[in-house]
mmCIF file of C-alpha atoms and ligand atoms in Angstrom:
data_model
loop_
_atom_site.group_PDB
_atom_site.id
_atom_site.type_symbol
_atom_site.label_atom_id
_atom_site.label_comp_id
_atom_site.label_asym_id
_atom_site.label_seq_id
_atom_site.Cartn_x
_atom_site.Cartn_y
_atom_site.Cartn_z
ATOM 1 C CA MET M 22 35.801 12.688 61.438
ATOM 2 C CA ASN M 23 39.588 12.619 61.986
ATOM 3 C CA ASN M 24 40.084 14.701 58.845
ATOM 4 C CA LEU M 25 37.615 17.270 60.103
ATOM 5 C CA VAL M 26 39.331 17.571 63.471
ATOM 6 C CA GLU M 27 42.665 17.975 61.683
ATOM 7 C CA THR M 28 41.257 20.624 59.324
ATOM 8 C CA ALA M 29 39.800 22.550 62.283
ATOM 9 C CA ARG M 30 43.182 22.322 64.017
ATOM 10 C CA LEU M 31 44.950 23.739 60.933
ATOM 11 C CA MET M 32 42.387 26.540 60.645
ATOM 12 C CA LEU M 33 43.091 27.494 64.256
ATOM 13 C CA ALA M 34 46.879 27.104 64.014
ATOM 14 C CA ASP M 35 48.871 29.577 66.094
ATOM 15 C CA PRO M 36 49.454 32.471 65.251
ATOM 16 C CA LYS M 37 46.867 32.612 62.498
ATOM 17 C CA GLY M 38 43.219 33.456 61.997
ATOM 18 C CA LEU M 39 40.613 33.497 59.250
ATOM 19 C CA LEU M 40 39.940 36.166 56.657
ATOM 20 C CA ALA M 41 36.244 36.551 55.864
ATOM 21 C CA MET M 42 35.837 37.758 52.266
ATOM 22 C CA ASP M 43 32.418 36.239 51.682
ATOM 23 C CA GLU M 44 30.393 39.424 51.348
ATOM 24 C CA SER M 45 27.462 38.900 49.002
ATOM 25 C CA PRO M 46 27.569 40.844 45.720
ATOM 26 C CA GLY M 47 24.980 43.226 47.244
ATOM 27 C CA THR M 48 27.030 43.937 50.384
ATOM 28 C CA CYS M 49 30.250 44.178 48.385
ATOM 29 C CA ASN M 50 28.607 46.626 45.985
ATOM 30 C CA LYS M 51 27.436 48.802 48.880
ATOM 31 C CA ARG M 52 31.004 49.000 50.207
ATOM 32 C CA PHE M 53 32.303 49.657 46.676
ATOM 33 C CA ALA M 54 29.768 52.477 46.224
ATOM 34 C CA GLN M 55 30.972 54.135 49.455
ATOM 35 C CA ALA M 56 34.585 53.892 48.214
ATOM 36 C CA GLY M 57 33.690 55.173 44.728
ATOM 37 C CA ILE M 58 34.438 51.816 43.062
ATOM 38 C CA GLU M 59 32.503 50.503 40.066
ATOM 39 C CA GLN M 60 29.962 47.875 41.172
ATOM 40 C CA THR M 61 30.440 45.044 38.685
ATOM 41 C CA GLU M 62 31.299 41.362 38.868
ATOM 42 C CA GLU M 63 34.689 42.165 37.332
ATOM 43 C CA SER M 64 35.420 44.779 40.030
ATOM 44 C CA ARG M 65 34.583 42.248 42.719
ATOM 45 C CA ARG M 66 36.848 39.701 41.012
ATOM 46 C CA ARG M 67 39.712 42.199 40.801
ATOM 47 C CA TYR M 68 39.303 43.101 44.461
ATOM 48 C CA ARG M 69 39.275 39.471 45.542
ATOM 49 C CA GLU M 70 42.363 38.860 43.390
ATOM 50 C CA LEU M 71 44.095 41.720 45.212
ATOM 51 C CA ILE M 72 43.329 40.074 48.555
ATOM 52 C CA LEU M 73 44.349 36.577 47.510
ATOM 53 C CA THR M 74 47.642 37.649 45.925
ATOM 54 C CA THR M 75 48.804 39.645 48.954
ATOM 55 C CA PRO M 76 52.408 38.555 49.562
ATOM 56 C CA GLY M 77 52.869 37.003 53.009
ATOM 57 C CA LEU M 78 49.140 36.588 53.747
ATOM 58 C CA ALA M 79 49.607 32.920 54.644
ATOM 59 C CA ASP M 80 51.907 33.904 57.533
ATOM 60 C CA TYR M 81 48.871 35.269 59.395
ATOM 61 C CA VAL M 82 45.837 33.728 57.698
ATOM 62 C CA SER M 83 45.055 30.014 57.800
ATOM 63 C CA GLY M 84 41.776 30.098 55.896
ATOM 64 C CA VAL M 85 39.663 32.382 53.710
ATOM 65 C CA ILE M 86 35.871 32.391 53.565
ATOM 66 C CA LEU M 87 34.619 32.895 50.014
ATOM 67 C CA HIS M 88 31.228 33.686 48.528
ATOM 68 C CA ASP M 89 29.620 31.369 45.955
ATOM 69 C CA GLU M 90 30.534 33.913 43.254
ATOM 70 C CA THR M 91 34.195 34.042 44.330
ATOM 71 C CA ILE M 92 34.832 30.320 44.665
ATOM 72 C CA ARG M 93 34.014 30.022 40.945
ATOM 73 C CA GLN M 94 36.294 32.900 39.863
ATOM 74 C CA SER M 95 39.892 32.984 38.670
ATOM 75 C CA ARG M 96 42.883 35.272 38.655
ATOM 76 C CA ALA M 97 43.291 37.422 35.524
ATOM 77 C CA ASP M 98 45.868 34.879 34.236
ATOM 78 C CA GLY M 99 43.238 32.098 34.432
ATOM 79 C CA THR M 100 44.409 30.415 37.667
ATOM 80 C CA PRO M 101 41.320 29.427 39.661
ATOM 81 C CA PHE M 102 41.151 31.255 42.979
ATOM 82 C CA VAL M 103 40.833 27.930 44.807
ATOM 83 C CA LYS M 104 44.175 26.801 43.346
ATOM 84 C CA LEU M 105 45.802 30.123 44.195
ATOM 85 C CA ILE M 106 44.603 29.686 47.774
ATOM 86 C CA SER M 107 45.774 26.115 48.230
ATOM 87 C CA ASP M 108 49.125 26.839 46.519
ATOM 88 C CA ALA M 109 49.655 29.555 49.154
ATOM 89 C CA GLY M 110 49.049 27.009 51.929
ATOM 90 C CA ILE M 111 45.678 28.530 52.879
ATOM 91 C CA ILE M 112 42.440 26.578 53.340
ATOM 92 C CA ALA M 113 39.432 27.604 51.243
ATOM 93 C CA GLY M 114 35.960 27.786 52.743
ATOM 94 C CA VAL M 115 32.601 29.058 51.574
ATOM 95 C CA LYS M 116 29.550 30.784 52.987
ATOM 96 C CA VAL M 117 26.623 28.459 52.350
ATOM 97 C CA ASP M 118 23.603 30.165 53.882
ATOM 98 C CA THR M 119 21.391 32.096 51.488
ATOM 99 C CA GLY M 120 20.897 35.075 53.754
ATOM 100 C CA ALA M 121 18.893 36.338 56.713
ATOM 101 C CA LYS M 122 15.217 36.894 55.815
ATOM 102 C CA ASP M 123 12.354 38.388 57.844
ATOM 103 C CA LEU M 124 11.106 35.892 60.427
ATOM 104 C CA ALA M 125 7.364 35.504 59.859
ATOM 105 C CA GLY M 126 5.255 36.655 62.799
ATOM 106 C CA HIS M 127 8.209 38.401 64.466
ATOM 107 C CA THR M 128 8.697 41.992 63.423
ATOM 108 C CA GLY M 129 12.317 43.104 63.504
ATOM 109 C CA GLU M 130 13.796 39.601 63.618
ATOM 110 C CA LYS M 131 15.498 37.438 60.991
ATOM 111 C CA ILE M 132 15.854 33.769 60.185
ATOM 112 C CA THR M 133 18.780 32.561 58.089
ATOM 113 C CA GLU M 134 17.732 30.421 55.134
ATOM 114 C CA GLY M 135 19.535 27.905 52.921
ATOM 115 C CA LEU M 136 18.865 24.392 54.240
ATOM 116 C CA ASP M 137 16.912 23.202 51.182
ATOM 117 C CA GLY M 138 19.293 21.437 48.795
ATOM 118 C CA LEU M 139 22.222 22.101 51.124
ATOM 119 C CA ARG M 140 23.504 18.503 51.088
ATOM 120 C CA GLU M 141 23.995 18.703 47.307
ATOM 121 C CA ARG M 142 25.534 22.165 47.414
ATOM 122 C CA LEU M 143 28.014 21.058 50.093
ATOM 123 C CA ARG M 144 28.998 18.092 47.930
ATOM 124 C CA ASP M 145 29.643 20.472 45.011
ATOM 125 C CA TYR M 146 31.688 22.876 47.135
ATOM 126 C CA PHE M 147 33.798 20.019 48.481
ATOM 127 C CA ALA M 148 34.478 18.925 44.885
ATOM 128 C CA MET M 149 35.539 22.510 44.067
ATOM 129 C CA GLY M 150 38.110 22.372 46.888
ATOM 130 C CA ALA M 151 36.335 23.904 49.889
ATOM 131 C CA ARG M 152 37.211 22.274 53.205
ATOM 132 C CA PHE M 153 35.011 24.331 55.490
ATOM 133 C CA ALA M 154 31.739 26.249 55.377
ATOM 134 C CA LYS M 155 30.104 29.143 57.181
ATOM 135 C CA TRP M 156 26.509 29.941 58.175
ATOM 136 C CA ARG M 157 25.584 33.228 59.885
ATOM 137 C CA ALA M 158 22.537 33.822 62.037
ATOM 138 C CA VAL M 159 21.722 37.355 63.229
ATOM 139 C CA ILE M 160 20.034 38.198 66.503
ATOM 140 C CA ALA M 161 18.786 41.749 67.079
ATOM 141 C CA LEU M 162 18.456 43.253 70.557
ATOM 142 C CA GLY M 163 15.601 45.590 71.418
ATOM 143 C CA ASP M 164 12.936 46.279 74.064
ATOM 144 C CA SER M 165 11.319 42.879 73.635
ATOM 145 C CA LEU M 166 13.970 41.262 71.414
ATOM 146 C CA PRO M 167 15.283 38.700 70.928
ATOM 147 C CA THR M 168 12.309 36.362 71.176
ATOM 148 C CA ASN M 169 12.740 32.688 71.985
ATOM 149 C CA ALA M 170 11.152 31.971 68.616
ATOM 150 C CA CYS M 171 13.986 33.753 66.805
ATOM 151 C CA ILE M 172 16.724 32.215 68.933
ATOM 152 C CA ASP M 173 15.318 28.687 68.635
ATOM 153 C CA ALA M 174 14.668 28.832 64.888
ATOM 154 C CA ASN M 175 18.179 30.114 64.181
ATOM 155 C CA ALA M 176 19.851 27.679 66.597
ATOM 156 C CA HIS M 177 18.011 24.802 64.943
ATOM 157 C CA ALA M 178 19.054 25.903 61.453
ATOM 158 C CA LEU M 179 22.697 26.349 62.544
ATOM 159 C CA ALA M 180 22.753 22.826 63.981
ATOM 160 C CA ARG M 181 21.097 21.269 60.916
ATOM 161 C CA TYR M 182 23.674 23.040 58.747
ATOM 162 C CA ALA M 183 26.589 21.900 60.935
ATOM 163 C CA ALA M 184 25.426 18.273 60.870
ATOM 164 C CA LEU M 185 25.152 18.380 57.058
ATOM 165 C CA CYS M 186 28.663 19.875 56.839
ATOM 166 C CA GLN M 187 30.110 17.042 58.910
ATOM 167 C CA ASP M 188 28.380 14.487 56.666
ATOM 168 C CA ALA M 189 29.933 16.224 53.649
ATOM 169 C CA GLY M 190 33.476 16.337 55.083
ATOM 170 C CA LEU M 191 33.498 20.078 55.763
ATOM 171 C CA VAL M 192 34.354 21.853 59.003
ATOM 172 C CA ALA M 193 31.384 23.991 60.044
ATOM 173 C CA ILE M 194 31.882 27.563 61.188
ATOM 174 C CA VAL M 195 28.868 28.235 63.388
ATOM 175 C CA GLU M 196 28.164 31.973 63.478
ATOM 176 C CA PRO M 197 25.412 33.279 65.734
ATOM 177 C CA GLU M 198 25.843 37.076 65.746
ATOM 178 C CA VAL M 199 24.232 39.256 68.395
ATOM 179 C CA LEU M 200 24.134 42.598 66.574
ATOM 180 C CA MET M 201 25.670 45.845 67.833
ATOM 181 C CA GLU M 202 22.811 48.119 66.718
ATOM 182 C CA GLY M 203 20.936 49.667 69.652
ATOM 183 C CA ASP M 204 21.568 51.340 72.990
ATOM 184 C CA HIS M 205 21.788 48.185 75.113
ATOM 185 C CA SER M 206 24.394 47.857 77.850
ATOM 186 C CA LEU M 207 27.385 45.516 78.007
ATOM 187 C CA ALA M 208 25.530 43.406 80.614
ATOM 188 C CA ARG M 209 22.486 43.109 78.343
ATOM 189 C CA CYS M 210 24.664 41.925 75.447
ATOM 190 C CA GLN M 211 26.310 39.398 77.731
ATOM 191 C CA ARG M 212 22.960 37.971 78.841
ATOM 192 C CA ALA M 213 21.711 37.737 75.254
ATOM 193 C CA THR M 214 24.981 36.212 74.022
ATOM 194 C CA GLU M 215 24.848 33.551 76.739
ATOM 195 C CA GLN M 216 21.191 32.823 75.971
ATOM 196 C CA VAL M 217 21.867 32.463 72.250
ATOM 197 C CA LEU M 218 24.982 30.303 72.692
ATOM 198 C CA ARG M 219 23.206 28.058 75.179
ATOM 199 C CA ALA M 220 20.432 27.453 72.623
ATOM 200 C CA VAL M 221 22.945 26.871 69.823
ATOM 201 C CA PHE M 222 24.976 24.285 71.757
ATOM 202 C CA GLU M 223 21.803 22.546 72.918
ATOM 203 C CA GLN M 224 20.749 22.143 69.268
ATOM 204 C CA LEU M 225 24.248 21.070 68.166
ATOM 205 C CA TYR M 226 24.007 18.345 70.788
ATOM 206 C CA VAL M 227 20.510 17.305 69.672
ATOM 207 C CA GLN M 228 21.683 17.071 66.041
ATOM 208 C CA ASN M 229 24.737 14.932 66.935
ATOM 209 C CA VAL M 230 27.302 17.487 65.824
ATOM 210 C CA ALA M 231 30.900 16.703 66.870
ATOM 211 C CA LEU M 232 32.056 19.826 68.698
ATOM 212 C CA ASP M 233 35.757 19.096 68.208
ATOM 213 C CA ALA M 234 35.212 19.625 64.466
ATOM 214 C CA ILE M 235 33.360 22.957 64.597
ATOM 215 C CA ILE M 236 34.603 26.510 64.986
ATOM 216 C CA LEU M 237 32.359 28.949 66.820
ATOM 217 C CA LYS M 238 32.272 32.419 65.262
ATOM 218 C CA PRO M 239 30.614 34.662 67.819
ATOM 219 C CA ASN M 240 30.318 38.372 68.475
ATOM 220 C CA MET M 241 32.448 39.880 71.190
ATOM 221 C CA VAL M 242 30.306 40.967 74.150
ATOM 222 C CA LEU M 243 29.911 44.710 73.515
ATOM 223 C CA PRO M 244 27.461 47.453 74.428
ATOM 224 C CA GLY M 245 25.174 48.751 71.659
ATOM 225 C CA LEU M 246 26.662 51.282 69.269
ATOM 226 C CA SER M 247 24.470 54.046 70.730
ATOM 227 C CA CYS M 248 24.953 53.084 74.383
ATOM 228 C CA HIS M 249 26.466 56.099 76.186
ATOM 229 C CA VAL M 250 28.824 53.909 78.275
ATOM 230 C CA GLN M 251 31.599 52.426 76.138
ATOM 231 C CA PRO M 252 33.744 50.207 78.392
ATOM 232 C CA SER M 253 37.487 49.555 78.252
ATOM 233 C CA ALA M 254 38.928 46.630 76.314
ATOM 234 C CA ASP M 255 39.612 45.004 79.662
ATOM 235 C CA LYS M 256 35.901 45.057 80.616
ATOM 236 C CA VAL M 257 34.895 43.788 77.179
ATOM 237 C CA ALA M 258 37.393 40.948 77.511
ATOM 238 C CA ASP M 259 36.120 40.016 80.987
ATOM 239 C CA ALA M 260 32.456 39.987 79.907
ATOM 240 C CA THR M 261 33.196 38.005 76.754
ATOM 241 C CA ILE M 262 35.341 35.409 78.492
ATOM 242 C CA GLN M 263 32.848 35.029 81.324
ATOM 243 C CA ALA M 264 30.030 34.411 78.830
ATOM 244 C CA PHE M 265 32.031 31.759 76.972
ATOM 245 C CA ARG M 266 33.249 30.029 80.126
ATOM 246 C CA ARG M 267 29.650 29.698 81.230
ATOM 247 C CA VAL M 268 28.262 28.341 77.971
ATOM 248 C CA VAL M 269 30.809 27.114 75.395
ATOM 249 C CA PRO M 270 31.788 23.456 75.941
ATOM 250 C CA ALA M 271 35.522 22.868 76.298
ATOM 251 C CA ALA M 272 35.312 20.291 73.484
ATOM 252 C CA THR M 273 34.659 23.036 70.895
ATOM 253 C CA ALA M 274 37.676 23.158 68.557
ATOM 254 C CA GLY M 275 38.056 26.914 68.778
ATOM 255 C CA ILE M 276 36.557 30.372 68.706
ATOM 256 C CA ALA M 277 37.146 32.836 65.850
ATOM 257 C CA PHE M 278 35.445 36.200 66.324
ATOM 258 C CA LEU M 279 33.543 38.247 63.777
ATOM 259 C CA SER M 280 34.290 41.978 63.946
ATOM 260 C CA GLY M 281 30.691 43.166 63.559
ATOM 261 C CA GLY M 282 31.469 46.742 62.503
ATOM 262 C CA GLN M 283 34.197 47.547 65.059
ATOM 263 C CA SER M 284 37.160 49.484 63.712
ATOM 264 C CA GLY M 285 40.199 47.431 62.808
ATOM 265 C CA GLU M 286 42.179 48.782 65.738
ATOM 266 C CA LEU M 287 39.470 48.275 68.382
ATOM 267 C CA ALA M 288 38.859 44.714 67.228
ATOM 268 C CA SER M 289 42.595 43.978 67.574
ATOM 269 C CA VAL M 290 42.854 45.678 70.981
ATOM 270 C CA ARG M 291 39.921 43.667 72.340
ATOM 271 C CA LEU M 292 41.117 40.352 70.922
ATOM 272 C CA ASN M 293 44.499 41.111 72.412
ATOM 273 C CA ALA M 294 43.006 41.875 75.848
ATOM 274 C CA MET M 295 41.320 38.469 75.905
ATOM 275 C CA ASN M 296 44.407 36.547 74.893
ATOM 276 C CA ALA M 297 46.606 38.510 77.314
ATOM 277 C CA LYS M 298 44.333 37.315 80.134
ATOM 278 C CA PHE M 299 44.732 33.729 79.001
ATOM 279 C CA LYS M 300 48.538 33.850 79.095
ATOM 280 C CA ALA M 301 48.847 33.019 82.788
ATOM 281 C CA PRO M 302 48.935 29.209 83.093
ATOM 282 C CA SER M 303 46.332 29.372 85.877
ATOM 283 C CA ALA M 304 43.941 31.195 83.503
ATOM 284 C CA ALA M 305 44.553 29.151 80.343
ATOM 285 C CA ALA M 306 41.535 28.981 78.031
ATOM 286 C CA PRO M 307 40.024 25.676 76.925
ATOM 287 C CA TRP M 308 39.870 26.896 73.303
ATOM 288 C CA PRO M 309 42.078 28.979 71.005
ATOM 289 C CA LEU M 310 40.649 32.489 70.558
ATOM 290 C CA THR M 311 41.384 34.016 67.175
ATOM 291 C CA PHE M 312 39.879 36.213 64.468
ATOM 292 C CA SER M 313 37.607 35.658 61.502
ATOM 293 C CA PHE M 314 37.172 39.299 60.548
ATOM 294 C CA SER M 315 35.916 40.835 57.356
ATOM 295 C CA ARG M 316 35.550 44.593 57.844
ATOM 296 C CA ALA M 317 38.204 44.873 60.586
ATOM 297 C CA LEU M 318 40.762 43.297 58.232
ATOM 298 C CA GLN M 319 39.717 44.728 54.896
ATOM 299 C CA HIS M 320 38.472 48.218 55.652
ATOM 300 C CA PRO M 321 41.595 50.347 55.133
ATOM 301 C CA ALA M 322 42.725 48.242 52.176
ATOM 302 C CA LEU M 323 39.481 48.723 50.256
ATOM 303 C CA GLY M 324 39.613 52.500 50.629
ATOM 304 C CA ILE M 325 43.250 52.643 49.542
ATOM 305 C CA TRP M 326 42.620 50.480 46.487
ATOM 306 C CA ALA M 327 39.670 52.597 45.297
ATOM 307 C CA GLY M 328 39.401 50.373 42.206
ATOM 308 C CA LYS M 329 42.788 51.482 40.766
ATOM 309 C CA ASP M 330 45.528 49.026 39.786
ATOM 310 C CA ALA M 331 48.164 51.609 40.722
ATOM 311 C CA ASN M 332 47.027 51.311 44.367
ATOM 312 C CA THR M 333 47.097 47.515 44.566
ATOM 313 C CA GLU M 334 50.395 47.159 46.396
ATOM 314 C CA ALA M 335 49.583 49.854 48.953
ATOM 315 C CA ALA M 336 46.216 48.195 49.598
ATOM 316 C CA GLN M 337 47.886 44.816 50.020
ATOM 317 C CA ARG M 338 50.319 46.326 52.530
ATOM 318 C CA ALA M 339 47.385 47.736 54.525
ATOM 319 C CA LEU M 340 45.621 44.364 54.501
ATOM 320 C CA LEU M 341 48.775 42.552 55.562
ATOM 321 C CA HIS M 342 49.315 45.070 58.348
ATOM 322 C CA ARG M 343 45.900 44.365 59.907
ATOM 323 C CA ALA M 344 46.396 40.619 59.481
ATOM 324 C CA LYS M 345 49.737 40.910 61.291
ATOM 325 C CA CYS M 346 48.177 43.029 64.074
ATOM 326 C CA ASN M 347 45.482 40.399 64.635
ATOM 327 C CA SER M 348 48.029 37.610 64.581
ATOM 328 C CA ALA M 349 49.868 39.451 67.385
ATOM 329 C CA ALA M 350 46.537 39.977 69.208
ATOM 330 C CA ARG M 351 45.889 36.298 69.016
ATOM 331 C CA ARG M 352 49.040 35.851 71.117
ATOM 332 C CA GLY M 353 48.305 38.755 73.448
ATOM 333 C CA GLN M 354 51.280 40.644 71.954
ATOM 334 C CA TYR M 355 49.552 43.493 70.067
ATOM 335 C CA ALA M 356 50.588 47.075 70.684
ATOM 336 C CA PRO M 357 48.560 49.602 68.618
HETATM 337 P P1 13P O 428 32.690 41.241 60.023
HETATM 338 O O1 13P O 428 33.995 40.883 60.640
HETATM 339 O O2 13P O 428 32.733 42.424 59.119
HETATM 340 O O3 13P O 428 31.586 41.323 61.057
HETATM 341 O O4 13P O 428 32.280 40.048 59.079
HETATM 342 C C1 13P O 428 32.426 38.773 59.544
HETATM 343 C C2 13P O 428 31.545 37.884 58.794
HETATM 344 O O5 13P O 428 31.975 36.867 58.296
HETATM 345 C C3 13P O 428 30.123 38.229 58.702
HETATM 346 O O6 13P O 428 29.418 37.079 58.422
#
């Protein structure tokens, strides 16, 4: 367990965060299609090579989350990506769930699958060089959603996954995401986020998961995308911190947010607002608060690259810029 606590500590090292690049081939292809990029395995490999060879990335990024396809791929010169990552001083991790599927009997809700055979897959990923894993559950809000059935099933699966990770020597990133789709208010998102996190930590406790070796990857508390009141970063920070203070045990190693579809700048501004509040010694947080963004880190870079080698360096500069912004936000020192 000591190794796991140490790995979690390195993943949360100041002033760094995590770079999520674990989009499934389907999701990656959708984003490629929007950017006019060819949707092939080789395009995905080239794009991931661009990310992983960005000069200076390790100054701001402690760990990268890979997809099963990516962890098996190599740089054009034959160097395995996992070696490239560890040579740069970055920790490799892998998404191990097999996706969110319709929850039977509950229209509009999802259950994340992937527990069958997980012990063996975790063993294989560890042998490949992964030192942490990720599992994402999604919770939709609506008139009568989420149901307890959806929350409980997903919390149970997250805890079973986390316990298996700890057996396999991997830090577990526990990601319960309350989605932004809908017209719900900030207060409604806060209530749902607290309800979901309470259920998740209850199940982590039941399954004997050591909290000082997990990283929570939650949503920020935000109103729905179509809610007509869009609050300031300050209000978002207050609601998010209040939710966590009420529900997240102090023993948890750290919190690394997903971006959930926010723009890169908004995600940085909001992360910054939270960390700025924690700067006063009287308000110090029990856990480090950092980033584990995919879209909010990668979005401008992907568009700039557009599949063309000639654009690689400009795309890398854009990626590094957002990583640097989020590193500053992690310290409460970001100015857009
Ligand atoms: P976003 O930051 O784009 O929400 O992605 C984070 C992630 O890892 C989703 O599972």
